[in-house]
Short mmCIF file of C-alpha atoms in Angstrom, two decimals:
data_model
loop_
_atom_site.label_atom_id
_atom_site.label_comp_id
_atom_site.label_asym_id
_atom_site.label_seq_id
_atom_site.Cartn_x
_atom_site.Cartn_y
_atom_site.Cartn_z
CA MET A 4 106.74 86.77 73.01
CA GLN A 5 107.69 82.99 72.99
CA ARG A 6 104.87 80.72 73.99
CA ALA A 7 106.73 79.41 76.95
CA GLU A 8 106.93 82.79 78.32
CA TRP A 9 103.38 83.60 77.78
CA LEU A 10 102.53 80.57 79.95
CA LYS A 11 104.21 82.17 82.93
CA ALA A 12 101.94 85.22 82.56
CA GLU A 13 99.02 82.56 82.24
CA ALA A 14 100.33 80.94 85.51
CA PHE A 15 100.30 84.66 86.93
CA LEU A 16 96.62 85.07 86.02
CA SER A 17 95.73 81.70 87.55
CA HIS A 18 97.50 82.68 90.78
CA LEU A 19 95.42 86.01 90.80
CA ALA A 20 92.20 84.00 90.42
CA LEU A 21 92.84 80.87 92.70
CA GLU A 22 95.11 82.17 95.22
CA ARG A 23 94.47 85.79 95.74
CA ARG A 24 90.65 85.46 94.71
CA LEU A 25 90.51 88.41 92.80
CA SER A 26 87.18 89.25 90.92
CA LYS A 27 86.96 88.28 87.28
CA HIS A 28 86.86 92.15 86.46
CA THR A 29 90.22 92.76 88.08
CA ALA A 30 91.74 89.75 86.47
CA SER A 31 90.50 90.77 83.07
CA ALA A 32 92.19 94.14 83.63
CA TYR A 33 95.48 92.39 84.59
CA ARG A 34 95.28 90.23 81.36
CA ARG A 35 94.75 93.46 79.25
CA ASP A 36 97.79 94.81 80.86
CA LEU A 37 99.90 91.76 79.92
CA ASP A 38 98.52 91.68 76.25
CA CYS A 39 99.83 95.17 75.94
CA LEU A 40 103.01 94.53 77.45
CA ALA A 41 103.66 91.21 75.23
CA ALA A 42 102.68 93.45 72.25
CA PHE A 43 105.24 95.93 73.02
CA CYS A 44 107.84 93.24 73.55
CA ASP A 45 107.31 91.77 70.21
CA ALA A 46 107.53 95.26 68.57
CA GLU A 47 110.83 95.70 70.42
CA GLY A 48 112.34 92.28 69.74
CA ILE A 49 112.11 91.13 73.18
CA ALA A 50 111.79 87.41 73.49
CA ALA A 51 111.77 86.69 77.19
CA TRP A 52 110.63 88.45 80.31
CA ARG A 53 113.96 88.47 81.81
CA GLU A 54 115.18 90.49 78.96
CA LEU A 55 113.00 93.46 80.25
CA LYS A 56 114.80 96.46 81.59
CA VAL A 57 114.05 99.57 83.29
CA HIS A 58 114.54 101.60 80.08
CA HIS A 59 112.28 99.16 78.25
CA LEU A 60 109.34 99.76 80.73
CA ARG A 61 109.82 103.58 80.56
CA ARG A 62 109.42 103.47 76.72
CA PHE A 63 106.44 101.09 77.39
CA ALA A 64 104.81 104.00 79.68
CA ALA A 65 105.83 106.60 76.90
CA THR A 66 104.30 104.74 74.13
CA SER A 67 101.10 104.27 75.84
CA HIS A 68 100.98 107.99 76.69
CA GLY A 69 101.49 108.64 72.81
CA HIS A 70 98.70 106.38 71.97
CA GLY A 71 96.33 108.71 74.12
CA LEU A 72 96.27 106.70 77.46
CA SER A 73 95.62 109.07 80.41
CA PRO A 74 98.43 109.24 83.08
CA ARG A 75 95.93 107.39 85.45
CA SER A 76 95.46 104.59 83.18
CA ILE A 77 99.11 104.34 82.65
CA GLN A 78 99.65 104.24 86.36
CA ARG A 79 97.26 101.35 86.62
CA ARG A 80 98.68 99.56 83.54
CA LEU A 81 102.20 99.76 85.27
CA SER A 82 100.82 98.68 88.62
CA GLY A 83 99.51 95.60 87.04
CA VAL A 84 102.88 95.04 85.14
CA ARG A 85 104.92 95.45 88.44
CA SER A 86 102.51 92.91 90.20
CA PHE A 87 103.45 90.45 87.48
CA LEU A 88 107.03 90.93 87.45
CA ARG A 89 107.03 90.67 91.30
CA TYR A 90 105.43 87.32 90.75
CA LEU A 91 108.20 86.27 88.45
CA VAL A 92 110.94 87.38 91.23
CA ARG A 93 109.00 85.14 93.59
CA GLU A 94 108.92 82.23 91.40
CA GLY A 95 112.74 82.66 90.57
CA GLU A 96 112.14 83.51 86.89
CA ILE A 97 113.83 86.81 87.10
CA SER A 98 116.29 88.18 89.66
CA VAL A 99 114.99 91.92 90.02
CA ASN A 100 111.76 93.69 89.41
CA PRO A 101 112.65 96.29 86.52
CA GLY A 102 109.24 98.00 86.94
CA THR A 103 110.12 99.28 90.71
CA GLY A 104 111.63 102.46 89.35
CA VAL A 105 109.29 103.28 86.67
CA SER A 106 106.45 105.93 86.99
CA ALA A 107 103.81 107.15 84.86
CA PRO A 108 103.43 110.72 83.84
CA ARG A 109 102.17 113.06 86.59
CA ALA A 110 98.35 113.22 86.41
CA ALA A 111 96.51 116.39 86.64
CA ARG A 112 94.86 116.58 90.37
CA LYS A 113 91.18 117.37 89.82
CA LEU A 114 89.57 119.33 92.71
CA PRO A 115 86.59 117.35 94.20
CA THR A 116 82.94 118.65 93.42
CA THR A 117 81.08 120.07 96.65
CA LEU A 118 77.75 121.38 97.38
CA ASP A 119 77.63 124.64 99.16
CA VAL A 120 76.04 124.82 102.58
CA ASP A 121 72.67 126.03 101.34
CA GLN A 122 72.43 123.32 98.33
CA MET A 123 73.41 120.70 101.08
CA ALA A 124 70.62 121.87 103.44
CA HIS A 125 68.08 121.81 100.50
CA LEU A 126 68.98 118.32 99.74
CA LEU A 127 68.83 117.06 103.25
CA ALA A 128 65.30 118.37 103.64
CA ILE A 129 63.83 115.06 103.03
CA GLY A 130 60.07 115.15 103.79
CA GLY A 131 57.87 112.11 104.44
CA ASP A 132 57.28 109.82 107.42
CA THR A 133 57.32 106.47 105.52
CA PRO A 134 60.14 103.94 106.81
CA LEU A 135 62.10 104.43 103.44
CA ALA A 136 62.13 108.19 103.81
CA ILE A 137 63.10 108.12 107.51
CA ARG A 138 65.89 105.67 106.74
CA ASP A 139 67.09 107.85 103.82
CA ARG A 140 67.17 110.91 105.92
CA ALA A 141 69.25 109.19 108.53
CA MET A 142 71.79 107.80 105.97
CA LEU A 143 72.31 111.19 104.11
CA GLU A 144 72.42 113.22 107.44
CA LEU A 145 75.13 110.69 108.72
CA LEU A 146 77.16 110.65 105.38
CA TYR A 147 77.36 114.58 105.64
CA SER A 148 77.57 115.03 109.29
CA SER A 149 80.56 112.60 109.87
CA GLY A 150 82.13 112.40 106.40
CA LEU A 151 81.73 108.66 105.73
CA ARG A 152 82.75 106.76 102.76
CA LEU A 153 79.92 104.82 101.13
CA ALA A 154 81.38 101.23 102.29
CA GLU A 155 82.07 102.71 105.76
CA LEU A 156 78.25 103.75 106.02
CA VAL A 157 77.10 100.31 104.74
CA GLY A 158 79.52 98.53 106.89
CA LEU A 159 78.09 100.02 110.00
CA ASP A 160 76.77 97.85 112.83
CA LEU A 161 74.49 98.53 115.66
CA GLY A 162 77.23 98.81 118.14
CA ASP A 163 79.21 101.34 116.16
CA ILE A 164 76.92 104.10 117.13
CA ASP A 165 76.81 105.71 120.43
CA LEU A 166 73.96 108.40 120.20
CA ALA A 167 74.26 109.21 123.75
CA GLU A 168 78.02 110.45 123.51
CA GLY A 169 77.47 111.50 119.85
CA LEU A 170 80.00 109.20 118.10
CA VAL A 171 80.37 106.60 115.48
CA ARG A 172 83.01 104.03 115.09
CA VAL A 173 84.14 103.65 111.64
CA THR A 174 86.14 100.93 109.84
CA GLY A 175 87.92 102.67 107.05
CA LYS A 176 90.51 101.61 104.53
CA GLY A 177 93.01 99.01 105.47
CA ARG A 178 90.67 97.97 108.35
CA LYS A 179 91.67 100.97 110.23
CA THR A 180 89.24 102.17 112.92
CA ARG A 181 88.47 105.75 113.97
CA LEU A 182 85.91 107.53 116.18
CA VAL A 183 83.98 110.51 114.24
CA PRO A 184 81.41 112.91 115.98
CA VAL A 185 77.86 112.76 114.87
CA GLY A 186 76.25 116.07 114.81
CA ARG A 187 72.71 116.81 116.73
CA VAL A 188 70.59 116.70 113.51
CA ALA A 189 72.14 113.39 112.35
CA ARG A 190 71.50 111.94 115.81
CA GLU A 191 68.01 112.88 115.82
CA ALA A 192 67.69 111.32 112.19
CA VAL A 193 69.55 108.23 113.25
CA ALA A 194 67.38 107.82 116.33
CA ALA A 195 64.16 108.14 114.38
CA TRP A 196 65.31 105.47 112.05
CA LEU A 197 66.29 103.06 114.77
CA ARG A 198 62.89 103.42 116.16
CA GLN A 199 61.57 102.16 112.73
CA ARG A 200 64.27 99.64 111.98
CA ALA A 201 62.72 96.63 113.69
CA GLY A 202 59.77 96.60 111.09
CA MET A 203 62.15 96.51 108.21
CA ALA A 204 65.39 94.40 109.53
CA ALA A 205 65.68 90.55 109.79
CA ILE A 206 65.78 89.55 113.41
CA ASP A 207 69.63 88.46 113.19
CA GLU A 208 70.74 91.30 111.15
CA ARG A 209 73.41 93.60 112.77
CA ALA A 210 73.63 96.52 110.16
CA VAL A 211 72.32 99.87 111.13
CA PHE A 212 70.99 100.40 107.69
CA THR A 213 69.07 97.71 105.86
CA GLY A 214 67.09 97.15 102.57
CA THR A 215 63.55 96.22 102.09
CA ARG A 216 64.44 92.58 102.28
CA GLY A 217 65.63 92.79 105.79
CA GLY A 218 69.65 92.43 105.06
CA ARG A 219 72.34 94.90 105.14
CA ILE A 220 71.84 97.69 102.60
CA SER A 221 73.88 97.53 99.33
CA PRO A 222 76.15 100.37 98.21
CA ARG A 223 74.30 100.39 94.89
CA THR A 224 71.03 101.06 96.76
CA VAL A 225 72.55 103.83 98.66
CA GLN A 226 73.69 105.43 95.46
CA ALA A 227 70.10 105.02 93.93
CA ARG A 228 68.51 106.53 96.91
CA VAL A 229 71.14 109.49 96.92
CA SER A 230 70.21 110.12 93.28
CA HIS A 231 66.59 109.75 93.94
CA TRP A 232 66.53 112.63 96.45
CA ALA A 233 68.79 114.75 94.37
CA ARG A 234 66.32 114.60 91.43
CA ARG A 235 63.54 115.35 93.81
CA SER A 236 65.47 118.46 95.25
CA GLY A 237 65.93 119.80 91.66
CA LEU A 238 69.68 120.57 92.29
CA GLY A 239 70.29 120.09 88.50
CA GLN A 240 73.67 118.25 89.06
CA ARG A 241 74.96 114.80 89.64
CA VAL A 242 75.06 113.98 93.32
CA HIS A 243 76.74 110.77 94.67
CA PRO A 244 77.55 109.60 98.09
CA HIS A 245 81.13 110.74 98.10
CA LEU A 246 79.98 114.31 97.28
CA PHE A 247 78.70 114.45 101.12
CA ARG A 248 82.20 113.47 102.26
CA HIS A 249 83.85 116.33 99.97
CA SER A 250 81.24 118.74 101.23
CA PHE A 251 81.65 117.70 104.88
CA ALA A 252 85.54 118.13 104.50
CA SER A 253 85.31 121.74 102.77
CA HIS A 254 82.76 123.07 105.04
CA LEU A 255 84.41 121.93 108.22
CA LEU A 256 87.89 123.16 107.09
CA GLU A 257 86.41 126.30 105.86
CA SER A 258 84.70 126.98 109.35
CA SER A 259 87.74 125.48 111.39
CA GLY A 260 90.97 125.87 109.64
CA ASP A 261 91.99 122.78 111.49
CA LEU A 262 93.64 120.89 108.93
CA ARG A 263 95.06 118.05 111.16
CA GLY A 264 91.67 117.61 112.83
CA VAL A 265 89.79 117.24 109.46
CA GLN A 266 92.47 114.57 108.38
CA GLU A 267 91.77 112.58 111.52
CA MET A 268 88.02 112.73 110.93
CA LEU A 269 88.36 111.73 107.38
CA GLY A 270 90.85 108.85 108.26
CA HIS A 271 93.43 110.08 105.75
CA ALA A 272 96.87 108.43 106.44
CA ASN A 273 98.63 111.30 104.59
CA ILE A 274 97.86 114.85 105.14
CA SER A 275 98.51 115.67 101.58
CA THR A 276 95.09 113.96 100.62
CA THR A 277 93.38 116.34 103.10
CA GLN A 278 95.23 119.35 101.62
CA ILE A 279 93.18 119.26 98.48
CA TYR A 280 90.33 120.81 100.41
CA THR A 281 92.56 123.79 101.13
CA HIS A 282 92.36 124.52 97.41
CA LEU A 283 88.60 124.64 97.60
CA ASP A 284 88.69 126.98 100.31
CA PHE A 285 91.07 129.40 98.75
CA GLN A 286 88.82 129.28 95.60
CA HIS A 287 86.05 130.34 97.59
CA LEU A 288 87.87 133.01 99.42
CA ALA A 289 89.13 134.28 95.96
CA GLN A 290 85.43 134.31 94.78
CA VAL A 291 84.51 136.34 98.09
CA TYR A 292 87.46 138.74 97.53
CA ASP A 293 86.48 139.48 93.94
CA LYS A 294 82.79 140.22 94.77
CA ALA A 295 83.43 142.11 98.07
CA HIS A 296 86.90 143.97 97.81
CA PRO A 297 86.71 147.61 96.56
CA ARG A 298 90.12 147.08 94.88
CA ALA A 299 88.72 143.74 93.04
CA ARG A 300 85.28 144.87 91.85
CA ARG A 301 84.93 146.00 88.36
CA PRO A 302 83.88 149.64 88.00
CA SER A 303 80.38 150.47 86.44
CA ARG A 304 80.47 152.14 83.10
CA GLU A 305 79.47 155.49 84.72
CA ARG A 306 81.78 155.37 87.55
CA LYS A 307 85.48 156.44 86.63
CA ASP A 308 88.06 158.36 88.51
CA ASP A 309 90.56 160.80 87.00
CA ASP A 310 93.07 158.22 86.12
CA GLY A 311 90.27 156.06 84.16
CA PRO A 312 88.71 152.79 85.45
CA ALA A 313 90.01 151.06 88.49
CA SER A 314 91.82 148.06 87.86
CA ASN A 315 91.59 144.58 89.74
CA PRO A 316 94.99 143.93 91.45
CA ARG A 317 94.31 140.26 90.94
CA GLN A 318 94.25 140.77 87.14
CA ARG A 319 97.61 142.76 87.03
#
């Protein structure tokens, strides 16, 4: 790649830092993406960005996959490349963005991990009457009761919670707001925390949940407190704040079957995002079937009919 062409990439990286004010971590990720693209261009004999075509970028994605990069990482790499090429279009360096029609290999969709109802109840049984225990009990109950994201919980202000009506106003992704119900147990836990909050919060602090220094609690602190109580409960698995959201959605969908309602409460723009929880529900139903249905249970060694052992219709 010619030096003049790489200077255009440097201008783009400066644009990210100075105009878009992206973090150093994000800017470094963009730089790595462009380093990889430049190395690919050198190997392909491409001397200028304007020479890049759609088939080149498809080969770039395929080469990345061949080097062991995961589909998710390739998606992120292509996203960075598309942003750079979009910048070149804006600057008049190229006429069209060849990355628009290029996609990464489809990533396998992993089902989210959840806790069952008994595990969640055990985790939420936080003892103690210290201000920290009362605050943590309120945070964890609210995470599970209303399916909040970590950033949504941390961002709550005092005016966002109406305990009398049992509602919380949440500002989610894209600055979109939604109203979500708050269950009885969570309302009681939050009310108990609000009675203690004045002794911990700074006078002018509006945040519902505060740290020991009086300011709004940080996401890292919430993660640490969730891990603390998970270890205390002896669950024996990694527990993180988003696990409460997954469990909320799974349990609510299992009980109600109302996919649209769960979508609204989670704040999902696309119902396909919510539908992943139907797969979790089906897994649960399949396990119940295998354990309970007479034609699904494996026969004991002593119990055979005239035709031999019964068979499991789900195994045929």
